[in-house]
Amino acid sequence: MAEIRLPRLEHGQAKIKSVPIAVTPEGFWCCPSPTVFQKTVRTQNPLNKSKPSPPSQTASSQKKQTSVNERKASCVASKTNVVSDVQKTQGSDAPAAKASLANEKVPRSRPENVPRKVAIEFGEPGTSDFKVILLGRQGVAVKLSVHRSVLVEHSTFFASRISGQQLVFPCLEIDNCEDAEIYVETIGLMYCRDLKQRLIKQSVSRVLRILKVSEQLGYKTCIHFCLEYLEAAPWVGQEEEEKVVSLVSRLEGEGIGVKPVLKRVSPETPTPPNDTFSHILELVLTSREEKGRREMKSVVLKLLKENNSLASSSSEPSDLCYETLYSSCRSSLDSLLALFKQAAEPDFLDRAVDKREPVVRSIYLEADNMLWLLDILADRQAADEFAIMWVNQQELATLHTSLPMVCRHYVSMISSRLFVGIGRGEVLPSKDTRHLLLKTWLQPLINDYSWLQHGCRSFDRKAVEEGIGRTILTLPLEDQQSILLSWLRSFLTGGDSCPNLQQAFEVWWRRAFRRPYGESGILGQTENRTL
């Protein structure tokens, strides 16, 4: 393959960017910083927006700038022991660069039309026997002075392109290089003896870029160390995690060992999700520490809302989840009924505080568990069975009236939540279930209403009253009348200690005291004919 020579730069067209070659134990090599290419693109020959200075001022300022640059260059060389690529290997290009610097009067071209060139040397200076030219975006051309043996040893891509070819001019051009900066760094890593030490200083995003280029070059050693780095380094945020998993998963089919990295997101021997979910529920439901319990209930509920079905290899993962939830519901109901029976004993109030308090506390915890489970089911539109389960608790409802209000009012929160769910359309039980819910649990709720308002911070009076009213209005008109008239008696007696269902009452009134829809339709047709 003939060497591709970039056109010689005319005076005033562009400057050749000189990249210093850092001295390392491995030899001379340099991976330019991320800003080298950006500065090459942005700062070479900017538009001359300022007015031209007089020749004398231009010359003096040029001399001043040159002396400053010389001082900076000598300082860097003394401190970091670096040498210039252009000074050592690109001597033929130096006159053009100096000419462009010296001639300030030549009109400057627009930046986007100016060819840009970065020259970099790897290995011992002056011993390179191969050129690689990267043609990147925005017209950037990167010329690498490298060693054929190094490329062939580390890269299957270069080995297939170089080995066995008798080139007159040993040069390889790579067009449309998407990430020239990382391409240069990856080739530079081929000259390193300790890749791990080089990569450990990088960020995850940069290692991912190196991994991508290493895959393209078939640089297996670098791929191995990139994966080792990604397995150990923390991934910050979901977006970064998705990028890692996406790129690493792509390598899985190429016989590369990516399992250690992917084990973070996919276990080697998956545990049935129902077992894990059941264990989490058990831990939260049996907790007695108020703050941790409350916070973890909020976290689990939020996570279930974000992902409305548990990840599972089963064909019916949602059924497993529902069975687990309803199993917990039944367990809590059994415990609640047993506690109500204890609290309903005649001598319960006469017992010592240390005997009564654990029972009251347990009633609160079980009721709170039921509320949490109901929230999960309602959010998943799967609480209809819960409503059926709740309306069939006739024994619990009977015991409710005989318990002290301080013990029983937590249970009325469950009824309140069901009414709110029906009013919002989250729970859609049958007509018979809705009617039985009102018949069984509305009066106990009215009896506890004052305590609920003052003793429960999460109680939302407006939402509860709206939910009760809407639930009533879903029934046939005769049932609406029976329930609302019963409520009216309670409201006229208890006032603010009773739910205010005035809005539902007004709707029922308009429905009850007007002509039936059939009759009004016939009457309307008759009136239209008369007119």
Coordinates of C-alpha atoms in Angstrom, one line a residue:
M1 CA 0.0 0.0 0.0
A2 CA 1.5 3.3 -1.1
E3 CA 2.1 5.9 1.6
I4 CA -0.6 8.5 1.7
R5 CA 1.0 11.9 1.9
L6 CA -1.0 14.8 3.2
P7 CA -0.8 17.9 1.0
R8 CA 1.9 20.3 2.0
L9 CA 0.5 23.1 4.0
E10 CA 0.8 26.5 2.3
H11 CA 1.8 29.6 4.2
G12 CA -0.9 30.8 6.5
Q13 CA -3.1 27.7 6.0
A14 CA -2.5 25.7 9.2
K15 CA -0.1 24.9 12.0
I16 CA 1.2 21.4 12.7
K17 CA 0.3 20.4 16.2
S18 CA 3.4 19.2 18.0
V19 CA 2.7 16.6 20.7
P20 CA 5.4 16.0 23.3
I21 CA 6.5 12.4 23.8
A22 CA 6.8 11.5 27.5
V23 CA 9.8 9.5 28.6
T24 CA 8.6 6.3 30.3
P25 CA 10.4 3.0 31.4
E26 CA 8.9 1.4 28.3
G27 CA 10.4 3.9 26.0
F28 CA 9.1 7.1 24.4
W29 CA 5.4 7.3 23.9
C30 CA 2.6 9.7 24.4
C31 CA -1.2 9.5 24.7
P32 CA -2.4 13.1 24.2
S33 CA -4.8 14.5 26.7
P34 CA -8.5 14.8 25.7
T35 CA -8.1 18.5 25.0
V36 CA -5.3 18.1 22.5
F37 CA -7.6 17.2 19.6
Q38 CA -10.2 19.7 20.7
K39 CA -7.6 22.5 20.8
T40 CA -6.3 21.3 17.4
V41 CA -9.8 21.7 16.0
R42 CA -10.8 24.9 17.8
T43 CA -7.7 27.0 18.0
Q44 CA -5.7 26.5 14.8
N45 CA -5.9 29.6 12.7
P46 CA -9.0 31.3 14.3
L47 CA -10.8 34.0 12.4
N48 CA -8.9 37.3 12.7
K49 CA -11.6 39.4 14.1
S50 CA -9.4 42.2 15.6
K51 CA -7.9 45.0 13.5
P52 CA -4.4 44.4 12.1
S53 CA -1.7 45.9 14.2
P54 CA 1.1 48.1 12.7
P55 CA 4.0 46.0 11.4
S56 CA 6.4 47.2 14.2
Q57 CA 3.9 46.1 16.9
T58 CA 3.3 42.8 15.2
A59 CA 6.9 42.0 15.0
S60 CA 7.5 42.9 18.7
S61 CA 4.5 41.0 19.8
Q62 CA 5.6 38.0 17.7
K63 CA 9.1 38.1 19.3
K64 CA 7.6 38.4 22.7
Q65 CA 5.3 35.4 22.1
T66 CA 8.1 33.4 20.7
S67 CA 10.3 34.0 23.7
V68 CA 7.4 33.0 26.0
N69 CA 6.8 29.8 24.1
E70 CA 10.5 29.0 24.2
R71 CA 10.7 29.5 27.9
K72 CA 7.6 27.3 28.4
A73 CA 9.0 24.6 26.2
S74 CA 12.3 24.5 28.0
C75 CA 10.5 24.4 31.3
V76 CA 8.4 21.5 30.3
A77 CA 11.3 19.6 28.9
S78 CA 13.4 20.1 32.1
K79 CA 10.6 19.0 34.4
T80 CA 8.9 16.1 32.6
N81 CA 11.8 15.0 30.4
V82 CA 9.8 15.3 27.1
V83 CA 10.9 15.7 23.6
S84 CA 9.0 17.1 20.6
D85 CA 7.8 14.8 17.9
V86 CA 8.2 17.4 15.3
Q87 CA 11.7 18.2 16.4
K88 CA 12.8 14.5 16.3
T89 CA 10.9 12.9 13.5
Q90 CA 9.0 15.4 11.5
G91 CA 11.9 17.7 10.4
S92 CA 10.6 17.9 6.9
D93 CA 7.4 19.5 8.1
A94 CA 9.0 22.0 10.4
P95 CA 9.9 24.7 7.7
A96 CA 6.2 24.8 6.7
A97 CA 5.2 25.2 10.3
K98 CA 7.8 28.0 10.8
A99 CA 6.8 29.7 7.6
S100 CA 3.2 29.8 8.6
L101 CA 4.1 31.3 12.0
A102 CA 6.4 33.9 10.5
N103 CA 4.1 35.1 7.8
E104 CA 1.3 37.0 9.5
K105 CA 0.2 39.1 6.5
V106 CA -1.2 36.1 4.5
P107 CA -5.0 36.0 4.7
R108 CA -6.3 33.3 7.0
S109 CA -8.7 30.6 5.8
R110 CA -11.9 29.8 7.6
P111 CA -11.3 27.2 10.4
E112 CA -13.7 24.6 9.0
N113 CA -11.7 24.6 5.7
V114 CA -8.2 24.3 7.2
P115 CA -6.6 20.8 7.2
R116 CA -5.5 19.9 10.7
K117 CA -2.7 17.5 11.5
V118 CA -1.4 15.9 14.7
A119 CA 1.9 14.1 14.5
I120 CA 2.7 11.5 17.2
E121 CA 5.7 9.1 17.7
F122 CA 5.7 5.9 19.7
G123 CA 8.6 3.9 20.9
E124 CA 12.2 4.8 20.7
P125 CA 12.5 8.0 18.6
G126 CA 13.9 7.6 15.1
T127 CA 13.4 3.8 15.0
S128 CA 9.8 3.7 13.8
D129 CA 9.3 1.7 10.6
F130 CA 5.6 2.2 9.9
K131 CA 3.1 5.0 9.6
V132 CA -0.6 4.9 10.5
I133 CA -2.8 7.9 9.4
L134 CA -6.1 8.4 11.1
L135 CA -8.6 10.5 9.2
G136 CA -11.0 11.7 11.9
R137 CA -13.9 14.1 12.2
Q138 CA -13.8 17.8 11.4
G139 CA -10.8 17.3 9.1
V140 CA -8.4 16.2 11.8
A141 CA -5.6 13.9 10.5
V142 CA -3.4 12.1 13.0
K143 CA -0.1 10.7 11.7
L144 CA 1.4 8.0 14.0
S145 CA 5.0 6.9 13.7
V146 CA 4.9 3.3 15.0
H147 CA 6.6 -0.1 14.8
R148 CA 5.3 -2.8 12.6
S149 CA 6.2 -5.6 15.0
V150 CA 4.4 -4.0 17.9
L151 CA 1.1 -3.6 15.9
V152 CA 1.3 -7.1 14.5
E153 CA 2.0 -8.6 18.0
H154 CA -0.9 -6.9 19.8
S155 CA -3.6 -6.4 17.2
T156 CA -5.3 -8.9 14.9
F157 CA -6.6 -6.0 12.8
F158 CA -3.2 -4.7 12.1
A159 CA -1.7 -8.2 11.7
S160 CA -4.2 -9.0 8.9
R161 CA -3.5 -5.7 7.2
I162 CA 0.3 -5.7 7.5
S163 CA 1.7 -9.2 7.7
G164 CA 2.8 -10.7 4.4
Q165 CA 2.5 -7.4 2.5
Q166 CA 5.5 -5.9 0.7
L167 CA 4.8 -2.2 1.0
V168 CA 6.9 0.3 -0.9
F169 CA 5.9 3.0 1.6
P170 CA 5.0 1.3 4.9
C171 CA 1.8 3.3 5.6
L172 CA -1.8 2.4 6.5
E173 CA -4.6 4.9 6.3
I174 CA -7.8 4.5 8.4
D175 CA -10.8 6.5 7.1
N176 CA -13.8 7.8 9.1
C177 CA -12.1 7.2 12.5
E178 CA -14.9 8.0 15.0
D179 CA -12.7 8.4 18.1
A180 CA -9.2 9.4 16.9
E181 CA -8.2 10.5 20.5
I182 CA -8.9 7.0 21.9
Y183 CA -7.5 5.3 18.9
V184 CA -4.2 7.0 19.5
E185 CA -4.3 6.1 23.2
T186 CA -5.1 2.5 22.5
I187 CA -2.2 2.2 20.1
G188 CA 0.0 3.8 22.8
L189 CA -1.1 1.2 25.3
M190 CA 0.5 -1.4 23.1
Y191 CA 3.9 0.0 24.2
C192 CA 3.1 -0.3 27.9
R193 CA 4.2 -3.1 30.1
D194 CA 1.6 -2.4 32.9
L195 CA -1.8 -1.8 31.3
K196 CA -3.6 -2.2 34.5
Q197 CA -1.7 0.7 36.1
R198 CA -2.5 2.8 33.1
L199 CA -6.2 2.0 33.1
I200 CA -6.7 2.4 36.8
K201 CA -6.4 6.1 36.5
Q202 CA -9.2 6.4 33.9
S203 CA -12.9 6.9 34.3
V204 CA -15.4 4.2 33.5
S205 CA -16.7 6.1 30.5
R206 CA -13.1 6.5 29.1
V207 CA -12.4 2.8 29.6
L208 CA -15.5 1.9 27.7
R209 CA -14.2 4.0 24.8
I210 CA -10.9 2.2 25.0
L211 CA -12.7 -1.1 25.1
K212 CA -14.7 -0.3 22.0
V213 CA -11.6 0.6 20.0
S214 CA -9.7 -2.4 21.4
E215 CA -12.5 -4.6 20.1
Q216 CA -12.3 -3.0 16.7
L217 CA -8.5 -3.5 16.6
G218 CA -8.6 -7.1 18.1
Y219 CA -6.4 -6.0 20.9
K220 CA -7.2 -8.9 23.2
T221 CA -4.8 -8.0 26.0
C222 CA -6.3 -4.6 26.4
I223 CA -9.8 -6.0 26.2
H224 CA -8.9 -8.3 29.1
F225 CA -7.6 -5.5 31.3
C226 CA -10.6 -3.2 30.4
L227 CA -13.0 -6.0 31.6
E228 CA -11.0 -6.5 34.7
Y229 CA -11.2 -2.7 35.4
L230 CA -15.0 -2.6 34.7
E231 CA -15.5 -5.6 37.1
A232 CA -13.8 -3.8 39.9
A233 CA -14.8 -0.1 39.4
P234 CA -18.1 1.3 40.7
W235 CA -20.6 2.3 38.1
V236 CA -22.3 5.6 38.8
G237 CA -25.9 5.9 37.9
Q238 CA -28.3 3.8 35.8
E239 CA -27.2 5.4 32.5
E240 CA -23.5 4.4 33.0
E241 CA -24.6 0.9 34.1
E242 CA -26.6 0.5 30.9
K243 CA -23.7 1.6 28.8
V244 CA -21.4 -1.0 30.4
V245 CA -23.8 -3.8 30.1
S246 CA -24.7 -3.0 26.5
L247 CA -21.0 -2.9 25.4
V248 CA -19.9 -5.9 27.4
S249 CA -22.8 -8.0 26.4
R250 CA -21.9 -7.5 22.8
L251 CA -18.5 -9.2 23.5
E252 CA -20.1 -12.3 25.0
G253 CA -20.6 -14.1 21.7
E254 CA -17.0 -13.6 20.7
G255 CA -15.6 -16.0 23.3
I256 CA -14.4 -13.3 25.6
G257 CA -14.8 -13.8 29.4
V258 CA -17.4 -11.2 30.3
K259 CA -19.2 -13.1 33.0
P260 CA -17.4 -11.5 35.9
V261 CA -18.6 -8.1 34.8
L262 CA -22.2 -9.2 34.0
K263 CA -22.6 -11.0 37.3
R264 CA -23.4 -7.6 38.8
V265 CA -26.7 -7.5 36.9
S266 CA -27.4 -11.2 36.2
P267 CA -26.7 -14.0 38.7
E268 CA -25.0 -17.1 37.4
T269 CA -27.6 -19.3 39.1
P270 CA -30.9 -17.3 39.2
T271 CA -33.0 -17.5 42.3
P272 CA -36.8 -17.7 41.7
P273 CA -38.0 -14.1 42.0
N274 CA -41.0 -15.2 44.0
D275 CA -38.7 -16.6 46.7
T276 CA -36.7 -13.3 46.8
F277 CA -39.8 -11.2 46.9
S278 CA -41.4 -13.3 49.6
H279 CA -38.3 -13.0 51.7
I280 CA -38.3 -9.2 51.3
L281 CA -42.0 -9.0 52.2
E282 CA -41.4 -11.2 55.3
L283 CA -38.6 -9.0 56.5
V284 CA -40.6 -5.8 56.1
L285 CA -43.9 -7.1 57.5
T286 CA -42.2 -8.6 60.6
S287 CA -40.1 -5.5 61.4
R288 CA -40.8 -3.7 64.7
E289 CA -38.5 -0.8 64.1
E290 CA -40.8 2.1 63.1
K291 CA -38.4 4.3 61.0
G292 CA -36.7 1.5 59.1
R293 CA -40.1 -0.2 58.5
R294 CA -41.7 2.9 57.2
E295 CA -38.8 3.8 54.9
M296 CA -38.5 0.4 53.4
K297 CA -42.2 0.1 52.7
S298 CA -41.9 3.4 50.8
V299 CA -38.9 2.1 48.9
V300 CA -40.4 -1.2 47.9
L301 CA -43.6 0.4 46.9
K302 CA -41.7 2.9 44.7
L303 CA -39.7 0.2 43.0
L304 CA -42.8 -1.9 42.3
K305 CA -44.4 1.1 40.7
E306 CA -41.3 1.7 38.5
N307 CA -41.3 -1.9 37.3
N308 CA -44.9 -3.2 37.5
S309 CA -43.8 -6.8 37.2
L310 CA -41.0 -8.7 38.9
A311 CA -38.1 -9.8 36.7
S312 CA -38.5 -13.6 36.2
S313 CA -37.7 -16.3 33.8
S314 CA -41.1 -17.8 34.5
S315 CA -43.9 -17.5 31.9
E316 CA -46.2 -16.0 34.5
P317 CA -44.2 -13.8 36.8
S318 CA -47.1 -11.6 37.8
D319 CA -49.2 -14.6 39.1
L320 CA -46.3 -15.5 41.4
C321 CA -46.2 -12.0 42.7
Y322 CA -49.9 -11.8 43.4
E323 CA -49.9 -15.2 45.1
T324 CA -47.2 -14.0 47.4
L325 CA -49.0 -10.8 48.2
Y326 CA -52.3 -12.4 48.9
S327 CA -50.6 -15.1 51.0
S328 CA -49.3 -12.2 53.1
C329 CA -52.7 -10.6 53.2
R330 CA -54.3 -13.8 54.6
S331 CA -51.6 -14.2 57.2
S332 CA -52.1 -10.6 58.4
L333 CA -55.9 -11.1 58.5
D334 CA -55.5 -14.2 60.6
S335 CA -53.2 -12.4 63.0
L336 CA -55.6 -9.4 63.2
L337 CA -58.6 -11.5 64.0
A338 CA -56.7 -13.3 66.8
L339 CA -55.6 -9.9 68.2
F340 CA -59.1 -8.6 68.1
K341 CA -60.3 -11.6 70.1
Q342 CA -57.7 -10.8 72.8
A343 CA -58.7 -7.2 72.9
A344 CA -62.4 -8.0 73.1
E345 CA -62.0 -10.0 76.3
P346 CA -64.0 -8.4 79.2
D347 CA -61.0 -7.9 81.4
F348 CA -58.7 -6.5 78.7
L349 CA -59.0 -2.8 79.9
D350 CA -58.3 -3.9 83.5
R351 CA -55.0 -5.4 82.6
A352 CA -51.7 -3.7 83.3
V353 CA -50.3 -1.4 80.7
D354 CA -47.5 -3.7 79.9
K355 CA -50.0 -6.4 79.1
R356 CA -52.3 -4.3 77.0
E357 CA -49.8 -2.2 75.0
P358 CA -48.2 -5.1 73.1
V359 CA -51.7 -6.1 71.8
V360 CA -52.6 -2.6 70.7
R361 CA -49.2 -2.2 69.1
S362 CA -49.6 -5.5 67.2
I363 CA -53.1 -4.5 66.0
Y364 CA -51.5 -1.3 64.6
L365 CA -48.7 -3.2 62.9
E366 CA -51.0 -5.7 61.3
A367 CA -53.4 -3.1 60.1
D368 CA -50.4 -1.1 58.7
N369 CA -49.2 -4.2 56.9
M370 CA -52.6 -4.7 55.3
L371 CA -52.7 -1.1 54.2
W372 CA -49.3 -1.5 52.6
L373 CA -50.2 -4.7 50.8
L374 CA -53.4 -3.0 49.6
D375 CA -51.4 -0.1 48.2
I376 CA -49.3 -2.5 46.2
L377 CA -52.2 -4.4 44.9
A378 CA -54.2 -1.3 44.0
D379 CA -51.2 0.1 42.1
R380 CA -51.1 -3.1 40.1
Q381 CA -54.9 -3.1 39.5
A382 CA -55.1 -6.4 41.4
A383 CA -57.0 -5.5 44.5
D384 CA -60.5 -6.8 43.6
E385 CA -59.8 -10.1 45.4
F386 CA -58.7 -8.1 48.5
A387 CA -62.0 -6.3 48.5
I388 CA -63.8 -9.7 48.5
M389 CA -61.6 -10.9 51.3
W390 CA -62.3 -7.8 53.3
V391 CA -66.1 -7.7 53.0
N392 CA -66.2 -11.3 54.2
Q393 CA -64.6 -10.5 57.5
Q394 CA -68.0 -10.5 59.3
E395 CA -66.5 -11.8 62.6
L396 CA -63.9 -9.1 62.6
A397 CA -66.5 -6.4 61.9
T398 CA -68.6 -7.8 64.8
L399 CA -65.7 -7.7 67.2
H400 CA -64.9 -4.2 66.0
T401 CA -67.8 -2.6 67.9
S402 CA -66.8 -4.2 71.2
L403 CA -63.2 -3.0 71.1
P404 CA -62.0 0.3 72.6
M405 CA -61.7 2.9 69.9
V406 CA -58.0 3.4 70.6
C407 CA -57.4 -0.2 69.5
R408 CA -59.8 -0.6 66.6
H409 CA -59.5 2.7 64.6
Y410 CA -56.4 1.5 62.8
V411 CA -58.5 -1.2 61.1
S412 CA -60.9 1.4 59.7
M413 CA -58.0 2.8 57.7
I414 CA -58.2 -0.4 55.6
S415 CA -61.9 0.3 54.8
S416 CA -61.0 4.0 54.0
R417 CA -58.3 2.9 51.6
L418 CA -60.7 0.6 49.8
F419 CA -63.3 3.3 49.4
V420 CA -60.6 5.7 48.0
G421 CA -59.4 3.0 45.6
I422 CA -63.0 2.4 44.3
G423 CA -63.5 6.2 44.0
R424 CA -60.3 6.5 41.9
G425 CA -61.1 3.5 39.7
E426 CA -58.0 1.6 41.1
V427 CA -60.3 -1.2 42.5
L428 CA -63.3 -2.3 40.6
P429 CA -65.1 -5.0 42.6
S430 CA -68.6 -6.3 41.6
K431 CA -71.8 -4.6 42.6
D432 CA -72.5 -7.1 45.4
T433 CA -69.0 -6.6 46.8
R434 CA -69.4 -2.8 46.8
H435 CA -72.8 -3.0 48.5
L436 CA -71.5 -5.5 51.1
L437 CA -68.5 -3.3 51.8
L438 CA -70.7 -0.3 52.5
K439 CA -73.1 -2.5 54.6
T440 CA -70.4 -4.1 56.6
W441 CA -67.7 -1.4 57.1
L442 CA -69.2 2.0 56.6
Q443 CA -70.8 2.3 60.0
P444 CA -67.6 1.1 61.8
L445 CA -65.8 3.7 59.8
I446 CA -68.3 6.4 60.9
N447 CA -67.9 5.4 64.5
D448 CA -64.1 5.8 64.3
Y449 CA -64.1 8.9 62.1
S450 CA -63.2 11.4 64.9
W451 CA -60.2 9.3 66.0
L452 CA -59.1 8.8 62.4
Q453 CA -59.0 12.6 61.8
H454 CA -56.9 13.3 64.9
G455 CA -54.9 10.0 65.4
C456 CA -53.7 9.1 61.9
R457 CA -51.3 11.4 60.1
S458 CA -51.8 9.7 56.8
F459 CA -55.6 10.1 56.9
D460 CA -56.9 12.2 54.0
R461 CA -60.4 13.3 54.9
K462 CA -61.3 14.8 51.5
A463 CA -60.1 11.8 49.6
V464 CA -62.0 9.4 51.9
E465 CA -65.3 11.3 51.8
E466 CA -65.0 11.6 48.0
G467 CA -64.3 7.8 47.7
I468 CA -67.2 6.8 50.0
G469 CA -69.6 9.1 48.0
R470 CA -68.5 7.7 44.7
T471 CA -68.8 4.2 45.9
I472 CA -72.3 4.8 47.0
L473 CA -73.3 6.3 43.7
T474 CA -72.1 3.2 41.8
L475 CA -75.0 1.2 43.4
P476 CA -78.6 1.0 42.2
L477 CA -80.7 4.1 43.1
E478 CA -82.6 2.2 45.8
D479 CA -79.4 1.2 47.6
Q480 CA -78.1 4.7 47.3
Q481 CA -81.2 6.0 49.0
S482 CA -81.0 3.4 51.9
I483 CA -77.3 4.1 52.6
L484 CA -77.5 7.9 52.3
L485 CA -80.5 8.2 54.5
S486 CA -78.8 6.1 57.2
W487 CA -75.7 8.4 56.8
L488 CA -77.9 11.5 57.1
R489 CA -79.1 10.4 60.5
S490 CA -75.5 9.9 61.7
F491 CA -74.4 13.2 60.1
L492 CA -77.2 15.2 61.8
T493 CA -76.1 13.7 65.1
G494 CA -72.3 13.7 64.9
G495 CA -71.7 16.6 62.6
D496 CA -67.9 17.0 62.0
S497 CA -67.3 13.6 63.6
C498 CA -69.0 12.0 60.6
P499 CA -67.9 11.9 57.0
N500 CA -69.4 14.7 55.0
L501 CA -71.2 13.1 52.0
Q502 CA -73.1 16.1 51.0
Q503 CA -71.9 16.0 47.4
A504 CA -73.0 12.4 46.9
F505 CA -76.3 13.3 48.6
E506 CA -76.9 16.1 46.1
V507 CA -76.3 13.8 43.1
W508 CA -78.6 11.2 44.6
W509 CA -81.3 13.9 45.1
R510 CA -81.2 15.0 41.5
R511 CA -81.4 11.4 40.4
A512 CA -84.3 10.5 42.7
F513 CA -86.5 13.6 42.3
R514 CA -86.7 13.8 38.5
R515 CA -88.6 11.9 35.9
P516 CA -87.1 8.6 35.0
Y517 CA -85.0 8.6 31.8
G518 CA -87.6 6.6 29.9
E519 CA -90.4 8.9 30.8
S520 CA -88.4 12.1 30.1
G521 CA -87.4 10.7 26.7
I522 CA -91.1 10.0 25.8
L523 CA -92.2 13.4 27.1
G524 CA -89.4 15.1 25.0
Q525 CA -90.5 13.4 21.9
T526 CA -94.1 14.4 22.5
E527 CA -93.1 18.0 23.0
N528 CA -91.0 18.0 19.8
R529 CA -94.0 16.8 17.8
T530 CA -96.3 19.5 19.3
L531 CA -93.7 22.2 18.5

